[in-house]
Amino acid sequence: MVSLVRKFLRRKYFEADIGMSGANAFAADEGCGFIIENESNVRLSISLPRKHIMLVGMEKVLPTMLDAWRAVEVITRYNGYKVSSYVNIVRGPQKDGFGPRELHVIFLDNGRVESSRDPVLKEALLCLRCGACQYLCPVFWIVGGYWGGLKSVYSGGIGVIWEYITGSKEEATKHSFACLLCGRCKEACPMRIDQQKILREIRRRGYSVKAP
């Protein structure tokens, strides 16, 4: 079955006109996107199609290549790996040889700039999406990805915060009350983001939540 799926997907990669990806970090000085993966599926989707579109959250932009590489190292280590299988560094379209002929980079705001001006929420923009906080969160271990918002891309306590920034504030406020405020997430976080402080503030600002 795995072999059949592999053959099916590989054909789709070769037939695709456009490949899309995100980026774990982006170096402003060289215009390079860093993409971490373990299965090589991202490498296929960004190199086989003629056009590559990279969607980058504005908080992922770092000043230099060295800063971006350090972020990649931290993400990998705190995600539980000594080293990731693949780190793709995308600098631009390929004029000859292997790779896309066009590269388009889209920087996504979606509430990030507004949050950067907020004295409490701006701390969440330091999140590297390594997932270390979820490994120690007692609530996440019980409910998993269901905690964070019904339509949220992110999960866990940090997912609730990102739902508040980029999605529904009302939905995030409801989910914020599931947090035990134990502080384990801050201990695990490489950036020492104080999630319980932010979640308390979300509760304080929040909409009224009716009991079922």
Short mmCIF file of N, CA and C in Angstrom, two decimals, residues 76-207:
data_model
loop_
_atom_site.label_atom_id
_atom_site.label_comp_id
_atom_site.label_asym_id
_atom_site.label_seq_id
_atom_site.Cartn_x
_atom_site.Cartn_y
_atom_site.Cartn_z
N THR A 76 15.12 22.06 15.80
CA THR A 76 15.42 20.63 15.67
C THR A 76 15.68 19.99 17.03
N ARG A 77 16.53 20.61 17.83
CA ARG A 77 16.88 20.04 19.14
C ARG A 77 15.68 19.96 20.07
N TYR A 78 14.90 21.04 20.12
CA TYR A 78 13.76 21.06 21.04
C TYR A 78 12.57 20.27 20.52
N ASN A 79 12.66 19.83 19.26
CA ASN A 79 11.64 18.95 18.71
C ASN A 79 11.96 17.49 18.98
N GLY A 80 13.10 17.27 19.64
CA GLY A 80 13.45 15.91 20.03
C GLY A 80 14.45 15.22 19.13
N TYR A 81 15.02 15.95 18.16
CA TYR A 81 15.99 15.34 17.25
C TYR A 81 17.39 15.93 17.49
N LYS A 82 18.41 15.09 17.32
CA LYS A 82 19.76 15.61 17.34
C LYS A 82 20.01 16.45 16.09
N VAL A 83 19.47 15.95 14.99
CA VAL A 83 19.54 16.69 13.73
C VAL A 83 18.36 16.23 12.87
N SER A 84 17.80 17.15 12.12
CA SER A 84 16.70 16.81 11.23
C SER A 84 17.25 16.12 9.98
N SER A 85 16.39 15.32 9.34
CA SER A 85 16.84 14.59 8.15
C SER A 85 17.20 15.52 7.00
N TYR A 86 16.38 16.55 6.80
CA TYR A 86 16.60 17.47 5.70
C TYR A 86 16.40 18.91 6.16
N VAL A 87 17.30 19.78 5.74
CA VAL A 87 17.11 21.23 5.89
C VAL A 87 17.30 21.84 4.50
N ASN A 88 16.22 22.33 3.94
CA ASN A 88 16.26 22.93 2.61
C ASN A 88 16.51 24.43 2.75
N ILE A 89 17.48 24.94 2.03
CA ILE A 89 17.76 26.37 1.99
C ILE A 89 17.42 26.87 0.60
N VAL A 90 16.38 27.68 0.52
CA VAL A 90 15.88 28.15 -0.77
C VAL A 90 16.27 29.61 -0.93
N ARG A 91 17.07 29.88 -1.93
CA ARG A 91 17.59 31.24 -2.12
C ARG A 91 16.97 31.95 -3.31
N GLY A 92 16.55 31.21 -4.31
CA GLY A 92 15.98 31.83 -5.49
C GLY A 92 15.71 30.80 -6.56
N PRO A 93 15.14 31.22 -7.69
CA PRO A 93 14.86 30.28 -8.78
C PRO A 93 16.14 29.78 -9.43
N GLN A 94 16.05 28.60 -10.00
CA GLN A 94 17.20 28.00 -10.68
C GLN A 94 17.21 28.40 -12.15
N LYS A 95 18.31 28.95 -12.61
CA LYS A 95 18.42 29.35 -14.01
C LYS A 95 18.74 28.16 -14.90
N ASP A 96 19.40 27.16 -14.34
CA ASP A 96 19.67 25.94 -15.09
C ASP A 96 19.73 24.77 -14.10
N GLY A 97 19.66 23.58 -14.60
CA GLY A 97 19.74 22.41 -13.73
C GLY A 97 18.44 22.11 -13.02
N PHE A 98 18.54 21.65 -11.76
CA PHE A 98 17.42 21.10 -11.01
C PHE A 98 16.79 22.16 -10.12
N GLY A 99 15.48 22.36 -10.22
CA GLY A 99 14.80 23.30 -9.33
C GLY A 99 13.77 24.14 -10.07
N PRO A 100 13.00 24.94 -9.32
CA PRO A 100 11.95 25.76 -9.93
C PRO A 100 12.53 26.92 -10.74
N ARG A 101 11.79 27.32 -11.75
CA ARG A 101 12.20 28.46 -12.57
C ARG A 101 11.68 29.77 -12.02
N GLU A 102 10.69 29.70 -11.13
CA GLU A 102 10.14 30.91 -10.51
C GLU A 102 10.01 30.68 -9.00
N LEU A 103 10.31 31.72 -8.23
CA LEU A 103 10.12 31.68 -6.78
C LEU A 103 9.39 32.94 -6.36
N HIS A 104 8.28 32.76 -5.66
CA HIS A 104 7.49 33.88 -5.15
C HIS A 104 7.39 33.73 -3.64
N VAL A 105 7.78 34.76 -2.90
CA VAL A 105 7.73 34.74 -1.44
C VAL A 105 6.63 35.69 -0.97
N ILE A 106 5.71 35.16 -0.18
CA ILE A 106 4.60 35.95 0.37
C ILE A 106 4.79 36.04 1.88
N PHE A 107 4.88 37.26 2.40
CA PHE A 107 5.01 37.46 3.83
C PHE A 107 3.63 37.70 4.43
N LEU A 108 3.27 36.85 5.37
CA LEU A 108 1.92 36.84 5.93
C LEU A 108 1.84 37.64 7.23
N ASP A 109 0.90 38.59 7.27
CA ASP A 109 0.68 39.39 8.49
C ASP A 109 -0.37 38.68 9.35
N ASN A 110 -1.64 38.76 8.95
CA ASN A 110 -2.73 38.05 9.63
C ASN A 110 -2.72 38.27 11.15
N GLY A 111 -2.60 39.54 11.55
CA GLY A 111 -2.66 39.89 12.97
C GLY A 111 -1.32 40.00 13.66
N ARG A 112 -0.24 39.64 12.98
CA ARG A 112 1.07 39.61 13.62
C ARG A 112 1.60 41.01 13.94
N VAL A 113 1.45 41.94 13.01
CA VAL A 113 1.95 43.29 13.24
C VAL A 113 1.19 43.95 14.40
N GLU A 114 -0.11 43.78 14.41
CA GLU A 114 -0.92 44.32 15.51
C GLU A 114 -0.49 43.72 16.84
N SER A 115 -0.23 42.43 16.87
CA SER A 115 0.19 41.76 18.10
C SER A 115 1.58 42.20 18.54
N SER A 116 2.43 42.56 17.58
CA SER A 116 3.79 43.01 17.93
C SER A 116 3.77 44.32 18.71
N ARG A 117 2.67 45.06 18.62
CA ARG A 117 2.52 46.32 19.36
C ARG A 117 1.82 46.11 20.69
N ASP A 118 1.35 44.88 20.94
CA ASP A 118 0.65 44.56 22.19
C ASP A 118 1.66 44.17 23.25
N PRO A 119 1.65 44.80 24.43
CA PRO A 119 2.66 44.52 25.45
C PRO A 119 2.67 43.07 25.96
N VAL A 120 1.57 42.36 25.84
CA VAL A 120 1.49 40.98 26.31
C VAL A 120 1.60 39.98 25.16
N LEU A 121 0.85 40.19 24.11
CA LEU A 121 0.80 39.23 23.00
C LEU A 121 2.10 39.17 22.21
N LYS A 122 2.88 40.24 22.19
CA LYS A 122 4.08 40.26 21.35
C LYS A 122 5.08 39.17 21.72
N GLU A 123 5.04 38.69 22.94
CA GLU A 123 5.95 37.62 23.36
C GLU A 123 5.70 36.33 22.58
N ALA A 124 4.44 36.12 22.17
CA ALA A 124 4.10 34.90 21.44
C ALA A 124 4.76 34.86 20.07
N LEU A 125 5.14 36.00 19.52
CA LEU A 125 5.78 36.04 18.21
C LEU A 125 7.17 35.44 18.23
N LEU A 126 7.70 35.17 19.41
CA LEU A 126 9.00 34.51 19.53
C LEU A 126 8.91 33.00 19.30
N CYS A 127 7.69 32.48 19.23
CA CYS A 127 7.49 31.03 19.10
C CYS A 127 8.14 30.50 17.83
N LEU A 128 8.91 29.41 17.97
CA LEU A 128 9.60 28.76 16.85
C LEU A 128 8.83 27.58 16.30
N ARG A 129 7.71 27.20 16.89
CA ARG A 129 6.90 26.04 16.51
C ARG A 129 7.68 24.74 16.67
N CYS A 130 8.49 24.64 17.69
CA CYS A 130 9.27 23.41 17.91
C CYS A 130 8.42 22.32 18.55
N GLY A 131 7.37 22.70 19.29
CA GLY A 131 6.48 21.73 19.91
C GLY A 131 6.93 21.23 21.27
N ALA A 132 8.03 21.80 21.81
CA ALA A 132 8.54 21.32 23.11
C ALA A 132 7.52 21.51 24.23
N CYS A 133 6.75 22.59 24.17
CA CYS A 133 5.78 22.86 25.23
C CYS A 133 4.69 21.80 25.28
N GLN A 134 4.35 21.24 24.13
CA GLN A 134 3.28 20.25 24.07
C GLN A 134 3.70 18.92 24.69
N TYR A 135 5.00 18.63 24.67
CA TYR A 135 5.47 17.37 25.24
C TYR A 135 5.24 17.31 26.75
N LEU A 136 5.24 18.47 27.42
CA LEU A 136 5.09 18.50 28.87
C LEU A 136 3.72 18.95 29.34
N CYS A 137 2.88 19.40 28.42
CA CYS A 137 1.57 19.94 28.81
C CYS A 137 0.60 18.82 29.20
N PRO A 138 0.10 18.81 30.45
CA PRO A 138 -0.82 17.73 30.88
C PRO A 138 -2.15 17.75 30.14
N VAL A 139 -2.62 18.92 29.76
CA VAL A 139 -3.90 19.02 29.04
C VAL A 139 -3.74 18.48 27.61
N PHE A 140 -2.65 18.86 26.96
CA PHE A 140 -2.41 18.40 25.59
C PHE A 140 -2.27 16.88 25.54
N TRP A 141 -1.65 16.30 26.56
CA TRP A 141 -1.48 14.84 26.58
C TRP A 141 -2.82 14.12 26.66
N ILE A 142 -3.85 14.77 27.21
CA ILE A 142 -5.16 14.14 27.33
C ILE A 142 -6.02 14.37 26.09
N VAL A 143 -6.07 15.63 25.61
CA VAL A 143 -6.99 15.96 24.51
C VAL A 143 -6.29 16.13 23.17
N GLY A 144 -4.97 16.26 23.16
CA GLY A 144 -4.24 16.36 21.91
C GLY A 144 -4.59 17.60 21.10
N GLY A 145 -4.65 17.44 19.79
CA GLY A 145 -4.85 18.57 18.89
C GLY A 145 -6.23 19.19 18.93
N TYR A 146 -7.16 18.60 19.70
CA TYR A 146 -8.49 19.20 19.81
C TYR A 146 -8.46 20.48 20.63
N TRP A 147 -7.41 20.66 21.41
CA TRP A 147 -7.30 21.87 22.23
C TRP A 147 -6.52 22.92 21.46
N GLY A 148 -7.16 24.06 21.23
CA GLY A 148 -6.52 25.14 20.51
C GLY A 148 -7.53 25.93 19.70
N GLY A 149 -8.63 25.31 19.35
CA GLY A 149 -9.65 25.96 18.54
C GLY A 149 -10.19 24.97 17.52
N LEU A 150 -11.47 25.02 17.26
CA LEU A 150 -12.09 24.04 16.37
C LEU A 150 -11.54 24.13 14.96
N LYS A 151 -11.17 25.32 14.52
CA LYS A 151 -10.64 25.51 13.17
C LYS A 151 -9.19 25.98 13.19
N SER A 152 -8.56 25.89 14.35
CA SER A 152 -7.21 26.43 14.49
C SER A 152 -6.18 25.55 13.80
N VAL A 153 -5.19 26.20 13.20
CA VAL A 153 -4.06 25.49 12.59
C VAL A 153 -3.14 24.97 13.69
N TYR A 154 -3.10 25.69 14.82
CA TYR A 154 -2.19 25.39 15.90
C TYR A 154 -2.94 24.70 17.04
N SER A 155 -2.20 23.97 17.88
CA SER A 155 -2.83 23.26 18.99
C SER A 155 -2.05 23.49 20.27
N GLY A 156 -2.66 23.09 21.40
CA GLY A 156 -2.03 23.29 22.70
C GLY A 156 -2.23 24.71 23.21
N GLY A 157 -1.57 25.01 24.32
CA GLY A 157 -1.69 26.35 24.89
C GLY A 157 -1.21 27.43 23.95
N ILE A 158 -0.07 27.19 23.29
CA ILE A 158 0.44 28.17 22.34
C ILE A 158 -0.49 28.28 21.14
N GLY A 159 -1.20 27.18 20.84
CA GLY A 159 -2.18 27.20 19.76
C GLY A 159 -3.36 28.10 20.09
N VAL A 160 -3.77 28.09 21.37
CA VAL A 160 -4.84 28.99 21.81
C VAL A 160 -4.42 30.44 21.60
N ILE A 161 -3.18 30.73 21.95
CA ILE A 161 -2.67 32.10 21.81
C ILE A 161 -2.61 32.52 20.35
N TRP A 162 -2.15 31.61 19.48
CA TRP A 162 -2.08 31.93 18.05
C TRP A 162 -3.46 32.01 17.43
N GLU A 163 -4.41 31.25 17.94
CA GLU A 163 -5.79 31.39 17.49
C GLU A 163 -6.31 32.78 17.84
N TYR A 164 -5.93 33.28 19.00
CA TYR A 164 -6.34 34.63 19.43
C TYR A 164 -5.73 35.69 18.51
N ILE A 165 -4.48 35.48 18.09
CA ILE A 165 -3.78 36.45 17.25
C ILE A 165 -4.28 36.42 15.81
N THR A 166 -4.44 35.21 15.26
CA THR A 166 -4.70 35.08 13.82
C THR A 166 -6.12 34.65 13.46
N GLY A 167 -6.87 34.19 14.45
CA GLY A 167 -8.19 33.65 14.14
C GLY A 167 -9.31 34.29 14.93
N SER A 168 -10.05 33.45 15.65
CA SER A 168 -11.21 33.91 16.40
C SER A 168 -10.84 34.17 17.86
N LYS A 169 -10.98 35.41 18.29
CA LYS A 169 -10.70 35.75 19.69
C LYS A 169 -11.70 35.08 20.62
N GLU A 170 -12.93 34.97 20.18
CA GLU A 170 -13.95 34.33 21.01
C GLU A 170 -13.65 32.85 21.20
N GLU A 171 -13.27 32.18 20.12
CA GLU A 171 -12.94 30.75 20.20
C GLU A 171 -11.71 30.54 21.09
N ALA A 172 -10.71 31.40 20.93
CA ALA A 172 -9.49 31.28 21.73
C ALA A 172 -9.78 31.50 23.21
N THR A 173 -10.67 32.44 23.52
CA THR A 173 -11.00 32.72 24.91
C THR A 173 -11.64 31.51 25.57
N LYS A 174 -12.51 30.82 24.87
CA LYS A 174 -13.14 29.61 25.40
C LYS A 174 -12.09 28.57 25.73
N HIS A 175 -11.16 28.36 24.81
CA HIS A 175 -10.14 27.33 25.00
C HIS A 175 -9.09 27.72 26.04
N SER A 176 -8.94 29.01 26.30
CA SER A 176 -7.94 29.45 27.28
C SER A 176 -8.25 28.95 28.68
N PHE A 177 -9.52 28.68 28.96
CA PHE A 177 -9.90 28.23 30.30
C PHE A 177 -9.58 26.76 30.55
N ALA A 178 -9.13 26.05 29.51
CA ALA A 178 -8.71 24.66 29.70
C ALA A 178 -7.29 24.57 30.27
N CYS A 179 -6.54 25.65 30.18
CA CYS A 179 -5.15 25.64 30.67
C CYS A 179 -5.12 25.54 32.19
N LEU A 180 -4.23 24.69 32.71
CA LEU A 180 -4.09 24.52 34.16
C LEU A 180 -3.17 25.56 34.78
N LEU A 181 -2.50 26.36 33.96
CA LEU A 181 -1.58 27.40 34.44
C LEU A 181 -0.47 26.80 35.31
N CYS A 182 0.00 25.61 34.92
CA CYS A 182 1.02 24.94 35.72
C CYS A 182 2.44 25.47 35.44
N GLY A 183 2.63 26.08 34.26
CA GLY A 183 3.92 26.66 33.94
C GLY A 183 4.94 25.71 33.33
N ARG A 184 4.56 24.46 33.09
CA ARG A 184 5.51 23.51 32.49
C ARG A 184 5.93 23.94 31.09
N CYS A 185 5.03 24.59 30.38
CA CYS A 185 5.32 25.01 29.00
C CYS A 185 6.47 26.02 28.98
N LYS A 186 6.50 26.92 29.93
CA LYS A 186 7.58 27.92 29.99
C LYS A 186 8.92 27.25 30.28
N GLU A 187 8.91 26.23 31.14
CA GLU A 187 10.14 25.51 31.45
C GLU A 187 10.70 24.80 30.22
N ALA A 188 9.80 24.29 29.36
CA ALA A 188 10.24 23.54 28.18
C ALA A 188 10.64 24.44 27.02
N CYS A 189 10.09 25.63 26.99
CA CYS A 189 10.24 26.52 25.82
C CYS A 189 11.66 27.08 25.70
N PRO A 190 12.31 26.96 24.53
CA PRO A 190 13.65 27.52 24.35
C PRO A 190 13.66 29.04 24.40
N MET A 191 12.51 29.66 24.11
CA MET A 191 12.41 31.12 24.13
C MET A 191 11.82 31.62 25.45
N ARG A 192 11.49 30.68 26.35
CA ARG A 192 10.92 31.00 27.67
C ARG A 192 9.67 31.88 27.55
N ILE A 193 8.82 31.53 26.61
CA ILE A 193 7.56 32.26 26.45
C ILE A 193 6.64 31.93 27.63
N ASP A 194 6.13 32.95 28.26
CA ASP A 194 5.27 32.77 29.44
C ASP A 194 3.83 32.60 28.98
N GLN A 195 3.48 31.39 28.58
CA GLN A 195 2.15 31.14 28.04
C GLN A 195 1.05 31.37 29.08
N GLN A 196 1.31 30.99 30.32
CA GLN A 196 0.27 31.15 31.33
C GLN A 196 -0.05 32.62 31.56
N LYS A 197 0.94 33.49 31.47
CA LYS A 197 0.69 34.93 31.61
C LYS A 197 -0.18 35.44 30.46
N ILE A 198 0.14 34.99 29.25
CA ILE A 198 -0.63 35.43 28.08
C ILE A 198 -2.05 34.89 28.14
N LEU A 199 -2.19 33.62 28.54
CA LEU A 199 -3.52 33.02 28.62
C LEU A 199 -4.37 33.68 29.70
N ARG A 200 -3.73 34.07 30.80
CA ARG A 200 -4.48 34.81 31.84
C ARG A 200 -5.00 36.13 31.28
N GLU A 201 -4.17 36.80 30.46
CA GLU A 201 -4.58 38.07 29.88
C GLU A 201 -5.70 37.87 28.87
N ILE A 202 -5.63 36.78 28.10
CA ILE A 202 -6.70 36.47 27.16
C ILE A 202 -8.02 36.25 27.91
N ARG A 203 -7.94 35.55 29.04
CA ARG A 203 -9.14 35.35 29.86
C ARG A 203 -9.67 36.69 30.35
N ARG A 204 -8.75 37.54 30.79
CA ARG A 204 -9.17 38.84 31.35
C ARG A 204 -9.86 39.69 30.30
N ARG A 205 -9.29 39.69 29.09
CA ARG A 205 -9.85 40.50 28.02
C ARG A 205 -11.07 39.86 27.38
N GLY A 206 -11.23 38.57 27.64
CA GLY A 206 -12.13 37.74 26.83
C GLY A 206 -13.58 38.10 26.87
N TYR A 207 -14.24 37.48 25.91
CA TYR A 207 -15.68 37.58 25.83
C TYR A 207 -16.30 36.71 26.92
#
